[in-house]
Amino acid sequence: MSAPAEAGVAQASTAERVEYLLRLADTSLIAGQRLGELLGHGPALEEDLALGNISLDLIGQARLLLALAGRIEGNGRDEDALAFLRDAPQFRNMSLAEQPNGDFAETIVRQCLLDAWQLETYESLTGSREEALADIAHKAVKECRYHWRFSAGWLVRLGDGTDESHARLAAALGTLWRFTDELLTPDALDARMAVCGIGPAPGLIRERWEMRVSAALAEAKLQKPPHQHYPWHGKRGVHSEHLGHLLTEMQFVPRAYPGATW
Amino acid sequence: MNEDWMLYEVFIRSRSGLEHKHVGSLHAADARMAIEHARDAYTRRQEGVSIWVVPSSEIVASDPGEADALFEPARDKVYRHPTFYAIPDEVKNI
């Protein structure tokens, strides 16, 4: 992480730090919930377990990040309040994370594009000046390495598989590629976090992500889709219709039965 | 389940210094996937530090029909059990 010597967490406002943590936390939470929908529906028992494990890793990351965001915010909201009592416009996840599972090809492509971003992001965040975030990143990066290994393995297997698996993967890539620019193009908050030494240097994630994803696509014999401008703003709270449906399911029990415990 | 997937036998070493032990089997398309499946199916609760997978078809098994010839001759050779020695109390782990 390259930040000016005088950079520091103190330069960032509480609201900015919380907002940035919510982007990371919500992306993990929503992706984890999406994968959780597949429990019992995996193409094989073994894949079912793998997807479930990844889902639990992501929800674990979200818990740590949400708890940290709640502590920094200082308004008494804990991880559960943040996960279950916010409405869609308050969520800050990347739009890619909320896209539906579709067929297995779509699930794999979504995870692959997202895993590569999480892996590079957390790798970089291990040097964050937000110390508690750096600690979480150290844990998350090991999980993300495995997630990438899993999804990239399937990308290659299906892309370089049968005519049908290749066609399905190419179609999924065409559908989901438009959401990648949001991951890679820093906005004002990302730039602020970089200046403060909290987030990755501008451009770093795009460079590493493109190298990683391009290599996997080449091995999978898939064409990289053309660049598409990004009108998606999940990380600023403007979501596709899919998020609302996801939240309805995820939040139903805690909202219908407040304070319920096992 | 895809019929193209092969059956693999899984062996897990629970701690450094111990041997790999057979824990079960699973289906996978190739060895790499078998390792990943084994990791997800058999080491979820920190059961291991190392995984071996072997295609089940590569395991050579004894023929149950030959059990008499293979195992019967050992039956009357109880002296092969080291049960006739007095073991001092101080000796552990035997």
PDB file of N, CA and C in Angstrom, chain A residues 137-221:
ATOM      1  N   ALA A 137      -8.424  -8.455   7.253  1.00  0.00           N
ATOM      2  CA  ALA A 137      -7.927  -8.773   5.906  1.00  0.00           C
ATOM      3  C   ALA A 137      -6.966  -9.959   5.938  1.00  0.00           C
ATOM      4  N   HIS A 138      -6.147 -10.034   6.987  1.00  0.00           N
ATOM      5  CA  HIS A 138      -5.213 -11.162   7.104  1.00  0.00           C
ATOM      6  C   HIS A 138      -5.968 -12.489   7.127  1.00  0.00           C
ATOM      7  N   LYS A 139      -7.088 -12.511   7.831  1.00  0.00           N
ATOM      8  CA  LYS A 139      -7.897 -13.732   7.898  1.00  0.00           C
ATOM      9  C   LYS A 139      -8.612 -13.965   6.565  1.00  0.00           C
ATOM     10  N   ALA A 140      -9.192 -12.893   6.029  1.00  0.00           N
ATOM     11  CA  ALA A 140     -10.029 -13.023   4.831  1.00  0.00           C
ATOM     12  C   ALA A 140      -9.217 -13.455   3.616  1.00  0.00           C
ATOM     13  N   VAL A 141      -7.979 -12.994   3.541  1.00  0.00           N
ATOM     14  CA  VAL A 141      -7.214 -13.240   2.318  1.00  0.00           C
ATOM     15  C   VAL A 141      -6.955 -14.734   2.125  1.00  0.00           C
ATOM     16  N   LYS A 142      -6.811 -15.453   3.234  1.00  0.00           N
ATOM     17  CA  LYS A 142      -6.597 -16.912   3.116  1.00  0.00           C
ATOM     18  C   LYS A 142      -7.854 -17.575   2.571  1.00  0.00           C
ATOM     19  N   GLU A 143      -9.007 -17.119   3.058  1.00  0.00           N
ATOM     20  CA  GLU A 143     -10.270 -17.680   2.567  1.00  0.00           C
ATOM     21  C   GLU A 143     -10.458 -17.342   1.087  1.00  0.00           C
ATOM     22  N   CYS A 144     -10.145 -16.097   0.739  1.00  0.00           N
ATOM     23  CA  CYS A 144     -10.351 -15.659  -0.646  1.00  0.00           C
ATOM     24  C   CYS A 144      -9.464 -16.432  -1.618  1.00  0.00           C
ATOM     25  N   ARG A 145      -8.274 -16.793  -1.162  1.00  0.00           N
ATOM     26  CA  ARG A 145      -7.395 -17.596  -2.024  1.00  0.00           C
ATOM     27  C   ARG A 145      -8.063 -18.908  -2.389  1.00  0.00           C
ATOM     28  N   TYR A 146      -8.703 -19.510  -1.400  1.00  0.00           N
ATOM     29  CA  TYR A 146      -9.387 -20.772  -1.680  1.00  0.00           C
ATOM     30  C   TYR A 146     -10.618 -20.540  -2.574  1.00  0.00           C
ATOM     31  N   HIS A 147     -11.350 -19.466  -2.315  1.00  0.00           N
ATOM     32  CA  HIS A 147     -12.537 -19.175  -3.132  1.00  0.00           C
ATOM     33  C   HIS A 147     -12.151 -19.010  -4.596  1.00  0.00           C
ATOM     34  N   TRP A 148     -11.062 -18.290  -4.803  1.00  0.00           N
ATOM     35  CA  TRP A 148     -10.600 -18.060  -6.177  1.00  0.00           C
ATOM     36  C   TRP A 148     -10.176 -19.376  -6.815  1.00  0.00           C
ATOM     37  N   ARG A 149      -9.466 -20.179  -6.075  1.00  0.00           N
ATOM     38  CA  ARG A 149      -9.015 -21.469  -6.572  1.00  0.00           C
ATOM     39  C   ARG A 149     -10.214 -22.307  -7.017  1.00  0.00           C
ATOM     40  N   PHE A 150     -11.275 -22.263  -6.203  1.00  0.00           N
ATOM     41  CA  PHE A 150     -12.483 -23.025  -6.519  1.00  0.00           C
ATOM     42  C   PHE A 150     -13.164 -22.475  -7.775  1.00  0.00           C
ATOM     43  N   SER A 151     -13.435 -21.166  -7.783  1.00  0.00           N
ATOM     44  CA  SER A 151     -14.224 -20.620  -8.894  1.00  0.00           C
ATOM     45  C   SER A 151     -13.413 -20.587 -10.193  1.00  0.00           C
ATOM     46  N   ALA A 152     -12.123 -20.250 -10.097  1.00  0.00           N
ATOM     47  CA  ALA A 152     -11.300 -20.228 -11.312  1.00  0.00           C
ATOM     48  C   ALA A 152     -11.121 -21.653 -11.843  1.00  0.00           C
ATOM     49  N   GLY A 153     -11.054 -22.623 -10.934  1.00  0.00           N
ATOM     50  CA  GLY A 153     -10.959 -24.021 -11.364  1.00  0.00           C
ATOM     51  C   GLY A 153     -12.167 -24.413 -12.204  1.00  0.00           C
ATOM     52  N   TRP A 154     -13.349 -24.007 -11.736  1.00  0.00           N
ATOM     53  CA  TRP A 154     -14.571 -24.308 -12.490  1.00  0.00           C
ATOM     54  C   TRP A 154     -14.651 -23.503 -13.782  1.00  0.00           C
ATOM     55  N   LEU A 155     -14.167 -22.261 -13.739  1.00  0.00           N
ATOM     56  CA  LEU A 155     -14.187 -21.440 -14.951  1.00  0.00           C
ATOM     57  C   LEU A 155     -13.412 -22.141 -16.069  1.00  0.00           C
ATOM     58  N   VAL A 156     -12.242 -22.643 -15.718  1.00  0.00           N
ATOM     59  CA  VAL A 156     -11.408 -23.318 -16.717  1.00  0.00           C
ATOM     60  C   VAL A 156     -12.045 -24.643 -17.135  1.00  0.00           C
ATOM     61  N   ARG A 157     -12.541 -25.369 -16.161  1.00  0.00           N
ATOM     62  CA  ARG A 157     -13.139 -26.681 -16.439  1.00  0.00           C
ATOM     63  C   ARG A 157     -14.335 -26.557 -17.391  1.00  0.00           C
ATOM     64  N   LEU A 158     -15.182 -25.568 -17.142  1.00  0.00           N
ATOM     65  CA  LEU A 158     -16.376 -25.410 -17.976  1.00  0.00           C
ATOM     66  C   LEU A 158     -16.076 -24.661 -19.264  1.00  0.00           C
ATOM     67  N   GLY A 159     -15.213 -23.656 -19.180  1.00  0.00           N
ATOM     68  CA  GLY A 159     -14.878 -22.886 -20.381  1.00  0.00           C
ATOM     69  C   GLY A 159     -14.170 -23.764 -21.396  1.00  0.00           C
ATOM     70  N   ASP A 160     -13.303 -24.616 -20.916  1.00  0.00           N
ATOM     71  CA  ASP A 160     -12.540 -25.514 -21.780  1.00  0.00           C
ATOM     72  C   ASP A 160     -13.157 -26.908 -21.739  1.00  0.00           C
ATOM     73  N   GLY A 161     -14.489 -26.966 -21.591  1.00  0.00           N
ATOM     74  CA  GLY A 161     -15.170 -28.259 -21.462  1.00  0.00           C
ATOM     75  C   GLY A 161     -15.884 -28.650 -22.737  1.00  0.00           C
ATOM     76  N   THR A 162     -17.202 -28.828 -22.641  1.00  0.00           N
ATOM     77  CA  THR A 162     -17.987 -29.205 -23.827  1.00  0.00           C
ATOM     78  C   THR A 162     -18.459 -27.934 -24.535  1.00  0.00           C
ATOM     79  N   ASP A 163     -19.041 -28.110 -25.720  1.00  0.00           N
ATOM     80  CA  ASP A 163     -19.580 -26.958 -26.448  1.00  0.00           C
ATOM     81  C   ASP A 163     -20.628 -26.255 -25.599  1.00  0.00           C
ATOM     82  N   GLU A 164     -21.479 -27.056 -24.943  1.00  0.00           N
ATOM     83  CA  GLU A 164     -22.544 -26.445 -24.163  1.00  0.00           C
ATOM     84  C   GLU A 164     -21.988 -25.694 -22.949  1.00  0.00           C
ATOM     85  N   SER A 165     -21.045 -26.297 -22.237  1.00  0.00           N
ATOM     86  CA  SER A 165     -20.537 -25.609 -21.039  1.00  0.00           C
ATOM     87  C   SER A 165     -19.803 -24.331 -21.440  1.00  0.00           C
ATOM     88  N   HIS A 166     -19.083 -24.388 -22.562  1.00  0.00           N
ATOM     89  CA  HIS A 166     -18.391 -23.183 -23.033  1.00  0.00           C
ATOM     90  C   HIS A 166     -19.403 -22.084 -23.386  1.00  0.00           C
ATOM     91  N   ALA A 167     -20.460 -22.482 -24.115  1.00  0.00           N
ATOM     92  CA  ALA A 167     -21.464 -21.498 -24.529  1.00  0.00           C
ATOM     93  C   ALA A 167     -22.154 -20.868 -23.312  1.00  0.00           C
ATOM     94  N   ARG A 168     -22.439 -21.687 -22.314  1.00  0.00           N
ATOM     95  CA  ARG A 168     -23.117 -21.153 -21.122  1.00  0.00           C
ATOM     96  C   ARG A 168     -22.209 -20.193 -20.367  1.00  0.00           C
ATOM     97  N   LEU A 169     -20.938 -20.529 -20.293  1.00  0.00           N
ATOM     98  CA  LEU A 169     -20.006 -19.665 -19.593  1.00  0.00           C
ATOM     99  C   LEU A 169     -19.824 -18.340 -20.330  1.00  0.00           C
ATOM    100  N   ALA A 170     -19.728 -18.433 -21.658  1.00  0.00           N
ATOM    101  CA  ALA A 170     -19.570 -17.222 -22.460  1.00  0.00           C
ATOM    102  C   ALA A 170     -20.794 -16.321 -22.279  1.00  0.00           C
ATOM    103  N   ALA A 171     -21.974 -16.935 -22.225  1.00  0.00           N
ATOM    104  CA  ALA A 171     -23.197 -16.150 -22.041  1.00  0.00           C
ATOM    105  C   ALA A 171     -23.204 -15.475 -20.671  1.00  0.00           C
ATOM    106  N   ALA A 172     -22.788 -16.225 -19.646  1.00  0.00           N
ATOM    107  CA  ALA A 172     -22.763 -15.663 -18.292  1.00  0.00           C
ATOM    108  C   ALA A 172     -21.772 -14.498 -18.217  1.00  0.00           C
ATOM    109  N   LEU A 173     -20.648 -14.677 -18.873  1.00  0.00           N
ATOM    110  CA  LEU A 173     -19.634 -13.624 -18.877  1.00  0.00           C
ATOM    111  C   LEU A 173     -20.191 -12.356 -19.538  1.00  0.00           C
ATOM    112  N   GLY A 174     -20.934 -12.573 -20.643  1.00  0.00           N
ATOM    113  CA  GLY A 174     -21.545 -11.446 -21.346  1.00  0.00           C
ATOM    114  C   GLY A 174     -22.562 -10.721 -20.473  1.00  0.00           C
ATOM    115  N   THR A 175     -23.278 -11.477 -19.649  1.00  0.00           N
ATOM    116  CA  THR A 175     -24.301 -10.874 -18.786  1.00  0.00           C
ATOM    117  C   THR A 175     -23.673 -10.109 -17.629  1.00  0.00           C
ATOM    118  N   LEU A 176     -22.618 -10.640 -17.053  1.00  0.00           N
ATOM    119  CA  LEU A 176     -22.104 -10.113 -15.784  1.00  0.00           C
ATOM    120  C   LEU A 176     -20.933  -9.147 -15.919  1.00  0.00           C
ATOM    121  N   TRP A 177     -20.324  -9.106 -17.094  1.00  0.00           N
ATOM    122  CA  TRP A 177     -19.111  -8.303 -17.240  1.00  0.00           C
ATOM    123  C   TRP A 177     -19.365  -6.825 -16.950  1.00  0.00           C
ATOM    124  N   ARG A 178     -20.590  -6.371 -17.275  1.00  0.00           N
ATOM    125  CA  ARG A 178     -20.900  -4.942 -17.105  1.00  0.00           C
ATOM    126  C   ARG A 178     -20.826  -4.499 -15.645  1.00  0.00           C
ATOM    127  N   PHE A 179     -20.883  -5.463 -14.722  1.00  0.00           N
ATOM    128  CA  PHE A 179     -20.827  -5.063 -13.309  1.00  0.00           C
ATOM    129  C   PHE A 179     -19.398  -4.956 -12.775  1.00  0.00           C
ATOM    130  N   THR A 180     -18.410  -5.321 -13.610  1.00  0.00           N
ATOM    131  CA  THR A 180     -17.042  -5.347 -13.086  1.00  0.00           C
ATOM    132  C   THR A 180     -16.439  -3.949 -12.960  1.00  0.00           C
ATOM    133  N   ASP A 181     -16.913  -3.022 -13.785  1.00  0.00           N
ATOM    134  CA  ASP A 181     -16.304  -1.689 -13.732  1.00  0.00           C
ATOM    135  C   ASP A 181     -16.525  -1.024 -12.376  1.00  0.00           C
ATOM    136  N   GLU A 182     -17.649  -1.335 -11.754  1.00  0.00           N
ATOM    137  CA  GLU A 182     -17.907  -0.767 -10.427  1.00  0.00           C
ATOM    138  C   GLU A 182     -16.848  -1.225  -9.413  1.00  0.00           C
ATOM    139  N   LEU A 183     -16.405  -2.484  -9.589  1.00  0.00           N
ATOM    140  CA  LEU A 183     -15.383  -3.004  -8.677  1.00  0.00           C
ATOM    141  C   LEU A 183     -14.068  -2.255  -8.840  1.00  0.00           C
ATOM    142  N   LEU A 184     -13.790  -1.860 -10.078  1.00  0.00           N
ATOM    143  CA  LEU A 184     -12.417  -1.472 -10.427  1.00  0.00           C
ATOM    144  C   LEU A 184     -12.208   0.025 -10.565  1.00  0.00           C
ATOM    145  N   THR A 185     -13.307   0.771 -10.727  1.00  0.00           N
ATOM    146  CA  THR A 185     -13.164   2.215 -10.895  1.00  0.00           C
ATOM    147  C   THR A 185     -13.364   2.916  -9.559  1.00  0.00           C
ATOM    148  N   PRO A 186     -12.317   3.508  -9.021  1.00  0.00           N
ATOM    149  CA  PRO A 186     -12.462   4.174  -7.724  1.00  0.00           C
ATOM    150  C   PRO A 186     -13.375   5.390  -7.843  1.00  0.00           C
ATOM    151  N   ASP A 187     -14.243   5.586  -6.876  1.00  0.00           N
ATOM    152  CA  ASP A 187     -15.022   6.822  -6.827  1.00  0.00           C
ATOM    153  C   ASP A 187     -14.414   7.726  -5.747  1.00  0.00           C
ATOM    154  N   ALA A 188     -15.133   8.788  -5.399  1.00  0.00           N
ATOM    155  CA  ALA A 188     -14.560   9.780  -4.479  1.00  0.00           C
ATOM    156  C   ALA A 188     -14.175   9.151  -3.136  1.00  0.00           C
ATOM    157  N   LEU A 189     -15.036   8.263  -2.626  1.00  0.00           N
ATOM    158  CA  LEU A 189     -14.743   7.653  -1.324  1.00  0.00           C
ATOM    159  C   LEU A 189     -13.513   6.739  -1.410  1.00  0.00           C
ATOM    160  N   ASP A 190     -13.437   5.942  -2.489  1.00  0.00           N
ATOM    161  CA  ASP A 190     -12.265   5.072  -2.661  1.00  0.00           C
ATOM    162  C   ASP A 190     -10.990   5.922  -2.695  1.00  0.00           C
ATOM    163  N   ALA A 191     -11.074   7.050  -3.383  1.00  0.00           N
ATOM    164  CA  ALA A 191      -9.905   7.930  -3.488  1.00  0.00           C
ATOM    165  C   ALA A 191      -9.530   8.491  -2.116  1.00  0.00           C
ATOM    166  N   ARG A 192     -10.545   8.880  -1.348  1.00  0.00           N
ATOM    167  CA  ARG A 192     -10.285   9.397   0.009  1.00  0.00           C
ATOM    168  C   ARG A 192      -9.605   8.331   0.873  1.00  0.00           C
ATOM    169  N   MET A 193     -10.104   7.109   0.782  1.00  0.00           N
ATOM    170  CA  MET A 193      -9.546   6.022   1.590  1.00  0.00           C
ATOM    171  C   MET A 193      -8.095   5.759   1.205  1.00  0.00           C
ATOM    172  N   ALA A 194      -7.797   5.887  -0.084  1.00  0.00           N
ATOM    173  CA  ALA A 194      -6.413   5.685  -0.528  1.00  0.00           C
ATOM    174  C   ALA A 194      -5.517   6.770   0.063  1.00  0.00           C
ATOM    175  N   VAL A 195      -5.989   8.004   0.018  1.00  0.00           N
ATOM    176  CA  VAL A 195      -5.204   9.123   0.548  1.00  0.00           C
ATOM    177  C   VAL A 195      -4.930   8.941   2.039  1.00  0.00           C
ATOM    178  N   CYS A 196      -5.915   8.417   2.742  1.00  0.00           N
ATOM    179  CA  CYS A 196      -5.776   8.235   4.189  1.00  0.00           C
ATOM    180  C   CYS A 196      -5.020   6.950   4.546  1.00  0.00           C
ATOM    181  N   GLY A 197      -4.635   6.180   3.537  1.00  0.00           N
ATOM    182  CA  GLY A 197      -3.889   4.952   3.827  1.00  0.00           C
ATOM    183  C   GLY A 197      -4.764   3.825   4.324  1.00  0.00           C
ATOM    184  N   ILE A 198      -6.088   4.001   4.199  1.00  0.00           N
ATOM    185  CA  ILE A 198      -7.006   2.947   4.653  1.00  0.00           C
ATOM    186  C   ILE A 198      -7.268   1.955   3.521  1.00  0.00           C
ATOM    187  N   GLY A 199      -7.514   2.469   2.325  1.00  0.00           N
ATOM    188  CA  GLY A 199      -7.843   1.607   1.179  1.00  0.00           C
ATOM    189  C   GLY A 199      -6.686   1.524   0.188  1.00  0.00           C
ATOM    190  N   PRO A 200      -6.817   0.649  -0.816  1.00  0.00           N
ATOM    191  CA  PRO A 200      -5.754   0.444  -1.805  1.00  0.00           C
ATOM    192  C   PRO A 200      -5.485   1.697  -2.644  1.00  0.00           C
ATOM    193  N   ALA A 201      -4.251   1.812  -3.124  1.00  0.00           N
ATOM    194  CA  ALA A 201      -3.897   2.915  -4.015  1.00  0.00           C
ATOM    195  C   ALA A 201      -4.762   2.851  -5.271  1.00  0.00           C
ATOM    196  N   PRO A 202      -5.165   4.008  -5.818  1.00  0.00           N
ATOM    197  CA  PRO A 202      -6.029   4.024  -7.006  1.00  0.00           C
ATOM    198  C   PRO A 202      -5.364   3.249  -8.150  1.00  0.00           C
ATOM    199  N   GLY A 203      -6.136   2.431  -8.824  1.00  0.00           N
ATOM    200  CA  GLY A 203      -5.614   1.726  -9.991  1.00  0.00           C
ATOM    201  C   GLY A 203      -4.956   0.391  -9.670  1.00  0.00           C
ATOM    202  N   LEU A 204      -4.561   0.223  -8.423  1.00  0.00           N
ATOM    203  CA  LEU A 204      -3.850  -1.005  -8.056  1.00  0.00           C
ATOM    204  C   LEU A 204      -4.714  -2.248  -8.264  1.00  0.00           C
ATOM    205  N   ILE A 205      -5.956  -2.173  -7.777  1.00  0.00           N
ATOM    206  CA  ILE A 205      -6.826  -3.344  -7.834  1.00  0.00           C
ATOM    207  C   ILE A 205      -7.175  -3.674  -9.283  1.00  0.00           C
ATOM    208  N   ARG A 206      -7.432  -2.629 -10.089  1.00  0.00           N
ATOM    209  CA  ARG A 206      -7.761  -2.892 -11.494  1.00  0.00           C
ATOM    210  C   ARG A 206      -6.615  -3.625 -12.182  1.00  0.00           C
ATOM    211  N   GLU A 207      -5.393  -3.145 -11.953  1.00  0.00           N
ATOM    212  CA  GLU A 207      -4.242  -3.738 -12.618  1.00  0.00           C
ATOM    213  C   GLU A 207      -4.101  -5.221 -12.236  1.00  0.00           C
ATOM    214  N   ARG A 208      -4.167  -5.484 -10.927  1.00  0.00           N
ATOM    215  CA  ARG A 208      -3.973  -6.868 -10.478  1.00  0.00           C
ATOM    216  C   ARG A 208      -5.148  -7.759 -10.848  1.00  0.00           C
ATOM    217  N   TRP A 209      -6.345  -7.199 -10.747  1.00  0.00           N
ATOM    218  CA  TRP A 209      -7.552  -7.958 -11.085  1.00  0.00           C
ATOM    219  C   TRP A 209      -7.525  -8.357 -12.553  1.00  0.00           C
ATOM    220  N   GLU A 210      -7.159  -7.400 -13.417  1.00  0.00           N
ATOM    221  CA  GLU A 210      -7.183  -7.695 -14.854  1.00  0.00           C
ATOM    222  C   GLU A 210      -6.145  -8.750 -15.204  1.00  0.00           C
ATOM    223  N   MET A 211      -4.999  -8.695 -14.526  1.00  0.00           N
ATOM    224  CA  MET A 211      -3.971  -9.694 -14.799  1.00  0.00           C
ATOM    225  C   MET A 211      -4.488 -11.090 -14.409  1.00  0.00           C
ATOM    226  N   ARG A 212      -5.046 -11.160 -13.228  1.00  0.00           N
ATOM    227  CA  ARG A 212      -5.540 -12.440 -12.701  1.00  0.00           C
ATOM    228  C   ARG A 212      -6.677 -13.005 -13.556  1.00  0.00           C
ATOM    229  N   VAL A 213      -7.661 -12.133 -13.834  1.00  0.00           N
ATOM    230  CA  VAL A 213      -8.848 -12.604 -14.558  1.00  0.00           C
ATOM    231  C   VAL A 213      -8.502 -12.924 -16.021  1.00  0.00           C
ATOM    232  N   SER A 214      -7.646 -12.098 -16.646  1.00  0.00           N
ATOM    233  CA  SER A 214      -7.280 -12.354 -18.037  1.00  0.00           C
ATOM    234  C   SER A 214      -6.607 -13.710 -18.181  1.00  0.00           C
ATOM    235  N   ALA A 215      -5.735 -14.040 -17.235  1.00  0.00           N
ATOM    236  CA  ALA A 215      -5.027 -15.325 -17.301  1.00  0.00           C
ATOM    237  C   ALA A 215      -6.020 -16.482 -17.186  1.00  0.00           C
ATOM    238  N   ALA A 216      -6.982 -16.350 -16.275  1.00  0.00           N
ATOM    239  CA  ALA A 216      -7.968 -17.421 -16.091  1.00  0.00           C
ATOM    240  C   ALA A 216      -8.851 -17.551 -17.332  1.00  0.00           C
ATOM    241  N   LEU A 217      -9.256 -16.399 -17.903  1.00  0.00           N
ATOM    242  CA  LEU A 217     -10.105 -16.447 -19.100  1.00  0.00           C
ATOM    243  C   LEU A 217      -9.363 -17.102 -20.258  1.00  0.00           C
ATOM    244  N   ALA A 218      -8.082 -16.778 -20.398  1.00  0.00           N
ATOM    245  CA  ALA A 218      -7.297 -17.367 -21.487  1.00  0.00           C
ATOM    246  C   ALA A 218      -7.215 -18.883 -21.310  1.00  0.00           C
ATOM    247  N   GLU A 219      -6.979 -19.297 -20.068  1.00  0.00           N
ATOM    248  CA  GLU A 219      -6.883 -20.737 -19.819  1.00  0.00           C
ATOM    249  C   GLU A 219      -8.230 -21.425 -20.073  1.00  0.00           C
ATOM    250  N   ALA A 220      -9.307 -20.687 -19.810  1.00  0.00           N
ATOM    251  CA  ALA A 220     -10.648 -21.232 -20.020  1.00  0.00           C
ATOM    252  C   ALA A 220     -11.106 -21.091 -21.470  1.00  0.00           C
ATOM    253  N   LYS A 221     -10.224 -20.559 -22.319  1.00  0.00           N
ATOM    254  CA  LYS A 221     -10.531 -20.349 -23.751  1.00  0.00           C
ATOM    255  C   LYS A 221     -11.767 -19.461 -23.940  1.00  0.00           C
TER     256      LYS A 221
END
